[in-house]
Amino acid sequence: MKTIIKNLEELDVFTKKVFEKIQKKDSAIIFALSGDLGAGKTALVKSAAKYFAISDNVTSPTFVIQKEYEIKNHDFFKKMIHIDAYRLESAAELEYLKWNEIILDNRNIIFIEWPEQVAGIDMPNVAKIHIEILDDEIRKITVS
């Protein structure tokens, strides 16, 4: 699926369409977000937080690597986990974040930016989202 996004309102519409299609699985749902710096990976996570009615200020976890947010009003998701793997050097570093535990909990929805940094890590139930900058405002989003 490919779509062109021209502003944050269109991103919210896109996000809503994606999340309305998600069905409960036997492990966490993972979104692997790739794209250049400034492409909009964190903006997509902020849009997801909006969809899940998370009132916390969502920012990139570049320096802390991982942030967790409680989801209160969803049928099956209870925690949104946002990981920025940009500074990681290998998949093994995710083990310190208890990766193998968080992916087993089907109440978790996980967003991992820069998944190429942790290539080879187990990612069941993963949707790959690539965000391409077309100009200052316009992005092309490809979901596979």
JSON list of C-alpha atoms in Angstrom, two decimals:
[
{"chain": "A", "resi": 1, "resn": "MET", "atom": "CA", "xyz": [0.00, 0.00, 0.00]},
{"chain": "A", "resi": 2, "resn": "LYS", "atom": "CA", "xyz": [1.34, 3.42, -0.97]},
{"chain": "A", "resi": 3, "resn": "THR", "atom": "CA", "xyz": [-0.07, 6.81, -0.14]},
{"chain": "A", "resi": 4, "resn": "ILE", "atom": "CA", "xyz": [0.91, 10.47, -0.42]},
{"chain": "A", "resi": 5, "resn": "ILE", "atom": "CA", "xyz": [0.60, 12.59, 2.74]},
{"chain": "A", "resi": 6, "resn": "LYS", "atom": "CA", "xyz": [0.54, 16.39, 2.38]},
{"chain": "A", "resi": 7, "resn": "ASN", "atom": "CA", "xyz": [0.05, 17.46, 6.02]},
{"chain": "A", "resi": 8, "resn": "LEU", "atom": "CA", "xyz": [-0.41, 16.19, 9.59]},
{"chain": "A", "resi": 9, "resn": "GLU", "atom": "CA", "xyz": [-4.19, 15.97, 9.21]},
{"chain": "A", "resi": 10, "resn": "GLU", "atom": "CA", "xyz": [-3.75, 13.56, 6.29]},
{"chain": "A", "resi": 11, "resn": "LEU", "atom": "CA", "xyz": [-1.24, 11.60, 8.38]},
{"chain": "A", "resi": 12, "resn": "ASP", "atom": "CA", "xyz": [-3.89, 11.23, 11.11]},
{"chain": "A", "resi": 13, "resn": "VAL", "atom": "CA", "xyz": [-6.39, 9.93, 8.54]},
{"chain": "A", "resi": 14, "resn": "PHE", "atom": "CA", "xyz": [-3.80, 7.46, 7.22]},
{"chain": "A", "resi": 15, "resn": "THR", "atom": "CA", "xyz": [-2.92, 6.30, 10.75]},
{"chain": "A", "resi": 16, "resn": "LYS", "atom": "CA", "xyz": [-6.58, 5.78, 11.62]},
{"chain": "A", "resi": 17, "resn": "LYS", "atom": "CA", "xyz": [-7.10, 3.62, 8.51]},
{"chain": "A", "resi": 18, "resn": "VAL", "atom": "CA", "xyz": [-4.06, 1.49, 9.35]},
{"chain": "A", "resi": 19, "resn": "PHE", "atom": "CA", "xyz": [-4.98, 0.96, 13.01]},
{"chain": "A", "resi": 20, "resn": "GLU", "atom": "CA", "xyz": [-8.64, 0.22, 12.35]},
{"chain": "A", "resi": 21, "resn": "LYS", "atom": "CA", "xyz": [-7.48, -2.81, 10.32]},
{"chain": "A", "resi": 22, "resn": "ILE", "atom": "CA", "xyz": [-5.28, -4.27, 13.06]},
{"chain": "A", "resi": 23, "resn": "GLN", "atom": "CA", "xyz": [-6.50, -7.50, 14.57]},
{"chain": "A", "resi": 24, "resn": "LYS", "atom": "CA", "xyz": [-5.33, -9.07, 17.81]},
{"chain": "A", "resi": 25, "resn": "LYS", "atom": "CA", "xyz": [-2.45, -11.49, 17.33]},
{"chain": "A", "resi": 26, "resn": "ASP", "atom": "CA", "xyz": [-0.66, -13.98, 19.58]},
{"chain": "A", "resi": 27, "resn": "SER", "atom": "CA", "xyz": [2.26, -11.58, 20.09]},
{"chain": "A", "resi": 28, "resn": "ALA", "atom": "CA", "xyz": [2.94, -7.84, 19.90]},
{"chain": "A", "resi": 29, "resn": "ILE", "atom": "CA", "xyz": [2.22, -5.90, 16.71]},
{"chain": "A", "resi": 30, "resn": "ILE", "atom": "CA", "xyz": [5.40, -4.23, 15.42]},
{"chain": "A", "resi": 31, "resn": "PHE", "atom": "CA", "xyz": [5.74, -1.32, 13.00]},
{"chain": "A", "resi": 32, "resn": "ALA", "atom": "CA", "xyz": [9.27, -1.02, 11.58]},
{"chain": "A", "resi": 33, "resn": "LEU", "atom": "CA", "xyz": [9.66, 2.62, 10.47]},
{"chain": "A", "resi": 34, "resn": "SER", "atom": "CA", "xyz": [12.35, 3.53, 7.97]},
{"chain": "A", "resi": 35, "resn": "GLY", "atom": "CA", "xyz": [13.21, 6.72, 6.13]},
{"chain": "A", "resi": 36, "resn": "ASP", "atom": "CA", "xyz": [15.73, 9.53, 6.11]},
{"chain": "A", "resi": 37, "resn": "LEU", "atom": "CA", "xyz": [16.22, 11.90, 9.04]},
{"chain": "A", "resi": 38, "resn": "GLY", "atom": "CA", "xyz": [13.25, 14.24, 9.15]},
{"chain": "A", "resi": 39, "resn": "ALA", "atom": "CA", "xyz": [11.05, 12.01, 7.01]},
{"chain": "A", "resi": 40, "resn": "GLY", "atom": "CA", "xyz": [8.32, 11.79, 9.64]},
{"chain": "A", "resi": 41, "resn": "LYS", "atom": "CA", "xyz": [8.88, 8.57, 11.56]},
{"chain": "A", "resi": 42, "resn": "THR", "atom": "CA", "xyz": [8.30, 10.21, 14.94]},
{"chain": "A", "resi": 43, "resn": "ALA", "atom": "CA", "xyz": [5.39, 12.21, 13.48]},
{"chain": "A", "resi": 44, "resn": "LEU", "atom": "CA", "xyz": [3.75, 8.90, 12.59]},
{"chain": "A", "resi": 45, "resn": "VAL", "atom": "CA", "xyz": [4.27, 7.64, 16.17]},
{"chain": "A", "resi": 46, "resn": "LYS", "atom": "CA", "xyz": [2.75, 10.90, 17.48]},
{"chain": "A", "resi": 47, "resn": "SER", "atom": "CA", "xyz": [-0.22, 10.32, 15.18]},
{"chain": "A", "resi": 48, "resn": "ALA", "atom": "CA", "xyz": [-0.56, 6.79, 16.61]},
{"chain": "A", "resi": 49, "resn": "ALA", "atom": "CA", "xyz": [-0.50, 8.22, 20.14]},
{"chain": "A", "resi": 50, "resn": "LYS", "atom": "CA", "xyz": [-3.28, 10.59, 19.15]},
{"chain": "A", "resi": 51, "resn": "TYR", "atom": "CA", "xyz": [-5.30, 7.66, 17.76]},
{"chain": "A", "resi": 52, "resn": "PHE", "atom": "CA", "xyz": [-4.83, 5.75, 21.04]},
{"chain": "A", "resi": 53, "resn": "ALA", "atom": "CA", "xyz": [-5.77, 8.87, 23.08]},
{"chain": "A", "resi": 54, "resn": "ILE", "atom": "CA", "xyz": [-2.36, 9.01, 24.77]},
{"chain": "A", "resi": 55, "resn": "SER", "atom": "CA", "xyz": [-2.07, 12.42, 26.40]},
{"chain": "A", "resi": 56, "resn": "ASP", "atom": "CA", "xyz": [1.68, 12.23, 27.14]},
{"chain": "A", "resi": 57, "resn": "ASN", "atom": "CA", "xyz": [4.02, 14.36, 25.06]},
{"chain": "A", "resi": 58, "resn": "VAL", "atom": "CA", "xyz": [5.49, 11.90, 22.55]},
{"chain": "A", "resi": 59, "resn": "THR", "atom": "CA", "xyz": [9.04, 12.71, 21.51]},
{"chain": "A", "resi": 60, "resn": "SER", "atom": "CA", "xyz": [11.78, 10.77, 19.78]},
{"chain": "A", "resi": 61, "resn": "PRO", "atom": "CA", "xyz": [13.58, 8.40, 22.15]},
{"chain": "A", "resi": 62, "resn": "THR", "atom": "CA", "xyz": [16.89, 8.96, 20.34]},
{"chain": "A", "resi": 63, "resn": "PHE", "atom": "CA", "xyz": [18.94, 9.27, 23.53]},
{"chain": "A", "resi": 64, "resn": "VAL", "atom": "CA", "xyz": [16.95, 7.05, 25.89]},
{"chain": "A", "resi": 65, "resn": "ILE", "atom": "CA", "xyz": [16.36, 4.47, 23.10]},
{"chain": "A", "resi": 66, "resn": "GLN", "atom": "CA", "xyz": [12.91, 3.38, 24.36]},
{"chain": "A", "resi": 67, "resn": "LYS", "atom": "CA", "xyz": [9.78, 5.06, 25.74]},
{"chain": "A", "resi": 68, "resn": "GLU", "atom": "CA", "xyz": [6.57, 3.41, 26.88]},
{"chain": "A", "resi": 69, "resn": "TYR", "atom": "CA", "xyz": [3.08, 4.87, 26.98]},
{"chain": "A", "resi": 70, "resn": "GLU", "atom": "CA", "xyz": [-0.04, 3.47, 28.62]},
{"chain": "A", "resi": 71, "resn": "ILE", "atom": "CA", "xyz": [-3.07, 2.93, 26.38]},
{"chain": "A", "resi": 72, "resn": "LYS", "atom": "CA", "xyz": [-6.28, 3.16, 28.40]},
{"chain": "A", "resi": 73, "resn": "ASN", "atom": "CA", "xyz": [-9.14, 3.07, 25.92]},
{"chain": "A", "resi": 74, "resn": "HIS", "atom": "CA", "xyz": [-8.45, 0.28, 23.44]},
{"chain": "A", "resi": 75, "resn": "ASP", "atom": "CA", "xyz": [-10.01, -3.15, 23.13]},
{"chain": "A", "resi": 76, "resn": "PHE", "atom": "CA", "xyz": [-6.75, -5.07, 23.34]},
{"chain": "A", "resi": 77, "resn": "PHE", "atom": "CA", "xyz": [-3.67, -2.81, 23.24]},
{"chain": "A", "resi": 78, "resn": "LYS", "atom": "CA", "xyz": [-2.49, -1.65, 26.68]},
{"chain": "A", "resi": 79, "resn": "LYS", "atom": "CA", "xyz": [1.00, -0.30, 25.98]},
{"chain": "A", "resi": 80, "resn": "MET", "atom": "CA", "xyz": [2.61, 1.61, 23.11]},
{"chain": "A", "resi": 81, "resn": "ILE", "atom": "CA", "xyz": [6.38, 1.16, 22.96]},
{"chain": "A", "resi": 82, "resn": "HIS", "atom": "CA", "xyz": [8.51, 3.54, 20.88]},
{"chain": "A", "resi": 83, "resn": "ILE", "atom": "CA", "xyz": [12.10, 2.51, 20.13]},
{"chain": "A", "resi": 84, "resn": "ASP", "atom": "CA", "xyz": [14.70, 4.52, 18.23]},
{"chain": "A", "resi": 85, "resn": "ALA", "atom": "CA", "xyz": [17.44, 2.11, 17.13]},
{"chain": "A", "resi": 86, "resn": "TYR", "atom": "CA", "xyz": [19.54, 4.80, 15.40]},
{"chain": "A", "resi": 87, "resn": "ARG", "atom": "CA", "xyz": [22.29, 4.67, 18.03]},
{"chain": "A", "resi": 88, "resn": "LEU", "atom": "CA", "xyz": [22.30, 0.88, 18.39]},
{"chain": "A", "resi": 89, "resn": "GLU", "atom": "CA", "xyz": [25.12, -1.08, 16.81]},
{"chain": "A", "resi": 90, "resn": "SER", "atom": "CA", "xyz": [23.52, -4.52, 16.69]},
{"chain": "A", "resi": 91, "resn": "ALA", "atom": "CA", "xyz": [20.37, -6.50, 17.30]},
{"chain": "A", "resi": 92, "resn": "ALA", "atom": "CA", "xyz": [21.91, -7.87, 20.50]},
{"chain": "A", "resi": 93, "resn": "GLU", "atom": "CA", "xyz": [21.58, -4.43, 22.11]},
{"chain": "A", "resi": 94, "resn": "LEU", "atom": "CA", "xyz": [17.79, -4.76, 22.00]},
{"chain": "A", "resi": 95, "resn": "GLU", "atom": "CA", "xyz": [18.07, -7.67, 24.42]},
{"chain": "A", "resi": 96, "resn": "TYR", "atom": "CA", "xyz": [19.00, -5.17, 27.16]},
{"chain": "A", "resi": 97, "resn": "LEU", "atom": "CA", "xyz": [15.59, -3.58, 26.57]},
{"chain": "A", "resi": 98, "resn": "LYS", "atom": "CA", "xyz": [13.91, -6.95, 27.19]},
{"chain": "A", "resi": 99, "resn": "TRP", "atom": "CA", "xyz": [12.97, -7.22, 23.50]},
{"chain": "A", "resi": 100, "resn": "ASN", "atom": "CA", "xyz": [12.12, -10.91, 23.72]},
{"chain": "A", "resi": 101, "resn": "GLU", "atom": "CA", "xyz": [9.68, -10.21, 26.55]},
{"chain": "A", "resi": 102, "resn": "ILE", "atom": "CA", "xyz": [7.93, -7.20, 25.03]},
{"chain": "A", "resi": 103, "resn": "ILE", "atom": "CA", "xyz": [7.33, -8.89, 21.67]},
{"chain": "A", "resi": 104, "resn": "LEU", "atom": "CA", "xyz": [5.58, -11.81, 23.39]},
{"chain": "A", "resi": 105, "resn": "ASP", "atom": "CA", "xyz": [2.92, -9.62, 25.00]},
{"chain": "A", "resi": 106, "resn": "ASN", "atom": "CA", "xyz": [0.06, -9.25, 22.52]},
{"chain": "A", "resi": 107, "resn": "ARG", "atom": "CA", "xyz": [-1.18, -6.19, 24.41]},
{"chain": "A", "resi": 108, "resn": "ASN", "atom": "CA", "xyz": [1.86, -4.25, 23.14]},
{"chain": "A", "resi": 109, "resn": "ILE", "atom": "CA", "xyz": [2.08, -2.22, 19.97]},
{"chain": "A", "resi": 110, "resn": "ILE", "atom": "CA", "xyz": [5.69, -1.42, 19.12]},
{"chain": "A", "resi": 111, "resn": "PHE", "atom": "CA", "xyz": [7.13, 1.25, 16.83]},
{"chain": "A", "resi": 112, "resn": "ILE", "atom": "CA", "xyz": [10.80, 0.85, 16.02]},
{"chain": "A", "resi": 113, "resn": "GLU", "atom": "CA", "xyz": [12.60, 3.57, 14.10]},
{"chain": "A", "resi": 114, "resn": "TRP", "atom": "CA", "xyz": [15.74, 2.66, 12.13]},
{"chain": "A", "resi": 115, "resn": "PRO", "atom": "CA", "xyz": [15.04, -1.11, 12.08]},
{"chain": "A", "resi": 116, "resn": "GLU", "atom": "CA", "xyz": [17.99, -1.63, 9.74]},
{"chain": "A", "resi": 117, "resn": "GLN", "atom": "CA", "xyz": [20.26, -0.96, 12.74]},
{"chain": "A", "resi": 118, "resn": "VAL", "atom": "CA", "xyz": [18.98, -4.15, 14.38]},
{"chain": "A", "resi": 119, "resn": "ALA", "atom": "CA", "xyz": [18.66, -6.35, 11.31]},
{"chain": "A", "resi": 120, "resn": "GLY", "atom": "CA", "xyz": [18.20, -9.99, 12.19]},
{"chain": "A", "resi": 121, "resn": "ILE", "atom": "CA", "xyz": [16.22, -9.39, 15.38]},
{"chain": "A", "resi": 122, "resn": "ASP", "atom": "CA", "xyz": [13.05, -11.48, 15.73]},
{"chain": "A", "resi": 123, "resn": "MET", "atom": "CA", "xyz": [10.07, -9.37, 14.62]},
{"chain": "A", "resi": 124, "resn": "PRO", "atom": "CA", "xyz": [6.88, -11.43, 14.44]},
{"chain": "A", "resi": 125, "resn": "ASN", "atom": "CA", "xyz": [3.75, -9.60, 13.28]},
{"chain": "A", "resi": 126, "resn": "VAL", "atom": "CA", "xyz": [5.73, -6.80, 11.66]},
{"chain": "A", "resi": 127, "resn": "ALA", "atom": "CA", "xyz": [4.51, -4.21, 9.20]},
{"chain": "A", "resi": 128, "resn": "LYS", "atom": "CA", "xyz": [7.25, -2.30, 7.43]},
{"chain": "A", "resi": 129, "resn": "ILE", "atom": "CA", "xyz": [6.57, 1.38, 6.82]},
{"chain": "A", "resi": 130, "resn": "HIS", "atom": "CA", "xyz": [8.93, 3.40, 4.66]},
{"chain": "A", "resi": 131, "resn": "ILE", "atom": "CA", "xyz": [8.52, 7.19, 4.59]},
{"chain": "A", "resi": 132, "resn": "GLU", "atom": "CA", "xyz": [10.04, 9.05, 1.67]},
{"chain": "A", "resi": 133, "resn": "ILE", "atom": "CA", "xyz": [10.49, 12.83, 1.54]},
{"chain": "A", "resi": 134, "resn": "LEU", "atom": "CA", "xyz": [9.09, 14.21, -1.71]},
{"chain": "A", "resi": 135, "resn": "ASP", "atom": "CA", "xyz": [9.40, 17.88, -0.69]},
{"chain": "A", "resi": 136, "resn": "ASP", "atom": "CA", "xyz": [9.27, 20.01, 2.49]},
{"chain": "A", "resi": 137, "resn": "GLU", "atom": "CA", "xyz": [5.69, 18.99, 3.27]},
{"chain": "A", "resi": 138, "resn": "ILE", "atom": "CA", "xyz": [4.84, 15.98, 1.12]},
{"chain": "A", "resi": 139, "resn": "ARG", "atom": "CA", "xyz": [5.72, 12.40, 2.02]},
{"chain": "A", "resi": 140, "resn": "LYS", "atom": "CA", "xyz": [5.18, 9.08, 0.29]},
{"chain": "A", "resi": 141, "resn": "ILE", "atom": "CA", "xyz": [4.37, 6.28, 2.73]},
{"chain": "A", "resi": 142, "resn": "THR", "atom": "CA", "xyz": [4.76, 2.65, 1.68]},
{"chain": "A", "resi": 143, "resn": "VAL", "atom": "CA", "xyz": [3.41, -0.13, 3.90]},
{"chain": "A", "resi": 144, "resn": "SER", "atom": "CA", "xyz": [4.44, -3.73, 3.35]}
]
